[in-house]
Every structure is written in C-alpha cells, then in structure tokens.
C-alpha cells in the first residue's frame, strides 16, 4: 500500500530503459496484481511524517557513498534521536557483520551505536552528548568491536527484521480484509 514514486528515464539520466513514474498505472497494477489500492498518505499519517519531535531512541546512520542517503534523516532531532553521517559508508555497511576491511568511520559509528543502545536498554535518562555532522575518520581500521558490540549490532538488526516482518504481516492482513477508505491521492502523473 505504500507509494514509492520511482521512475526511470533512460540515458543520459540513468542506465535503465524509459519507464517514467505514472501514479495512475501504479494504482491499476496494484489493484490488478494484489487487490490493494495504494494509499499515498498512509506512511506519513501512520508514522507522523517528517515530524520526529515526539520520537525517542532512534539512531539514524547514512553513508556519504549511499545514494539513498538523500532521503534519510541527516540531522539530530534531539539527544535521543541522532544522526551520523559515515564517511566512506555505503548502503547498510554499518549494519553488516564487522569486517577487517571496514573503514574506521564505520567502526566508530558502530561504537557510538553501542553506547546509545546500551544507554537506552539500561533506561538511563541522562543523554549522551549530541553528535553534529561528525566526520568519522579515515578508511583504515584496526579496531575490534568485541562481543558486546557484535551482540548489540545483531540485536539492532533483529529489531529491524522484526519490524519488516510486522509490515509484511500488516500488508497481507489488510489485503484479506481491507476497509474501503475515501482517500484522494495527491500524487499525479
């Protein structure tokens, strides 16, 4: 039901064949293939849009080599909703298993992530200092996260997987017993 307006426009814009974004076609395809009508406002309405002022305990990371980072949270919202820009970081690099070839910036961010998550799990109300667009270092790494760090990264990865599973379950459940809602799409061709 989520609407992701992604089109492809061919050379010289991108390497894919010409298939521009067309909301009308997306609606038609979704109804035909999945018996679901896309709801373009569902995500911002359900997750309060870009207003993260009431959120807490979120550690956003974006690599400066990740093409998706432009859609990420690139600033600190509060001392418990923080964002790190990873120098030399690629898509999900910081969420993968540690590797001897990891840039020092990724090792640094994993350590920061461990500190924040440990503090949140312990429910210690005193916040860590808020990071501000940190240049996280060079691309060489000789640090070791240790067992605690690896466990915390695994816990964070499992939480992400559980959330994705919940979304899939929700979509499948809605597919079977979907309420009819009057929603006028705001996206146009």
XYZ file of N, CA, C and O in Angstrom, residues 9 12 15 21 32 34 59 64 83 96 105 118 122 125-126 133 143 148 154 160 168 174:
88
model
N 14.189 7.050 -16.491
C 14.034 7.939 -17.631
C 15.058 7.725 -18.739
O 15.131 8.512 -19.665
N 20.352 10.145 -20.880
C 21.529 10.149 -20.026
C 21.197 10.250 -18.543
O 22.088 10.340 -17.725
N 20.716 4.444 -16.276
C 21.099 3.355 -17.172
C 19.925 2.452 -17.544
O 20.102 1.488 -18.283
N 7.583 7.548 -14.006
C 6.629 7.406 -12.902
C 5.231 7.773 -13.388
O 5.037 8.794 -14.034
N -4.898 -4.752 -9.810
C -4.924 -5.958 -10.636
C -4.115 -7.096 -10.007
O -4.587 -8.228 -9.914
N -2.571 -7.262 -6.794
C -2.588 -7.508 -5.358
C -3.927 -7.202 -4.695
O -4.057 -7.366 -3.484
N 18.598 5.832 16.252
C 19.965 6.113 15.829
C 20.005 5.976 14.317
O 20.039 4.876 13.786
N 27.987 8.482 3.276
C 28.067 9.507 2.228
C 28.267 8.893 0.839
O 28.230 9.601 -0.146
N 21.654 11.411 14.392
C 22.023 11.038 13.035
C 23.531 11.148 12.870
O 24.134 12.134 13.297
N 26.071 -4.405 8.700
C 26.606 -5.726 8.334
C 27.577 -6.196 9.417
O 27.995 -5.431 10.277
N 35.640 4.878 10.046
C 34.406 5.633 10.284
C 33.251 4.699 10.644
O 32.423 5.025 11.496
N 22.963 0.785 24.383
C 23.201 0.319 25.757
C 22.542 1.244 26.764
O 21.906 0.793 27.723
N 19.390 0.243 29.191
C 19.540 0.405 30.636
C 18.569 1.449 31.191
O 18.475 1.615 32.397
N 18.340 7.847 32.041
C 17.768 9.056 31.439
C 18.779 10.108 31.012
O 18.454 10.987 30.248
N 20.032 10.039 31.476
C 20.968 11.091 31.084
C 21.470 10.835 29.673
O 22.049 9.797 29.386
N 26.874 16.279 12.671
C 27.552 16.030 11.403
C 29.022 15.672 11.583
O 29.903 16.391 11.167
N 40.473 -1.452 14.755
C 39.689 -1.630 15.971
C 38.875 -2.905 15.922
O 38.525 -3.398 14.875
N 30.330 -7.626 22.958
C 29.185 -6.783 23.297
C 28.720 -5.983 22.092
O 27.529 -5.900 21.816
N 23.730 -7.118 16.304
C 22.808 -8.195 15.955
C 21.421 -7.895 16.498
O 20.416 -8.074 15.799
N 15.163 -4.604 13.401
C 14.800 -4.126 12.063
C 14.049 -5.225 11.317
O 13.014 -4.978 10.695
N 5.091 -6.612 6.654
C 4.627 -7.610 5.688
C 3.337 -8.255 6.181
O 2.370 -8.417 5.437
N -4.170 -6.780 5.645
C -5.012 -5.749 5.027
C -5.500 -6.194 3.658
O -6.591 -5.821 3.239
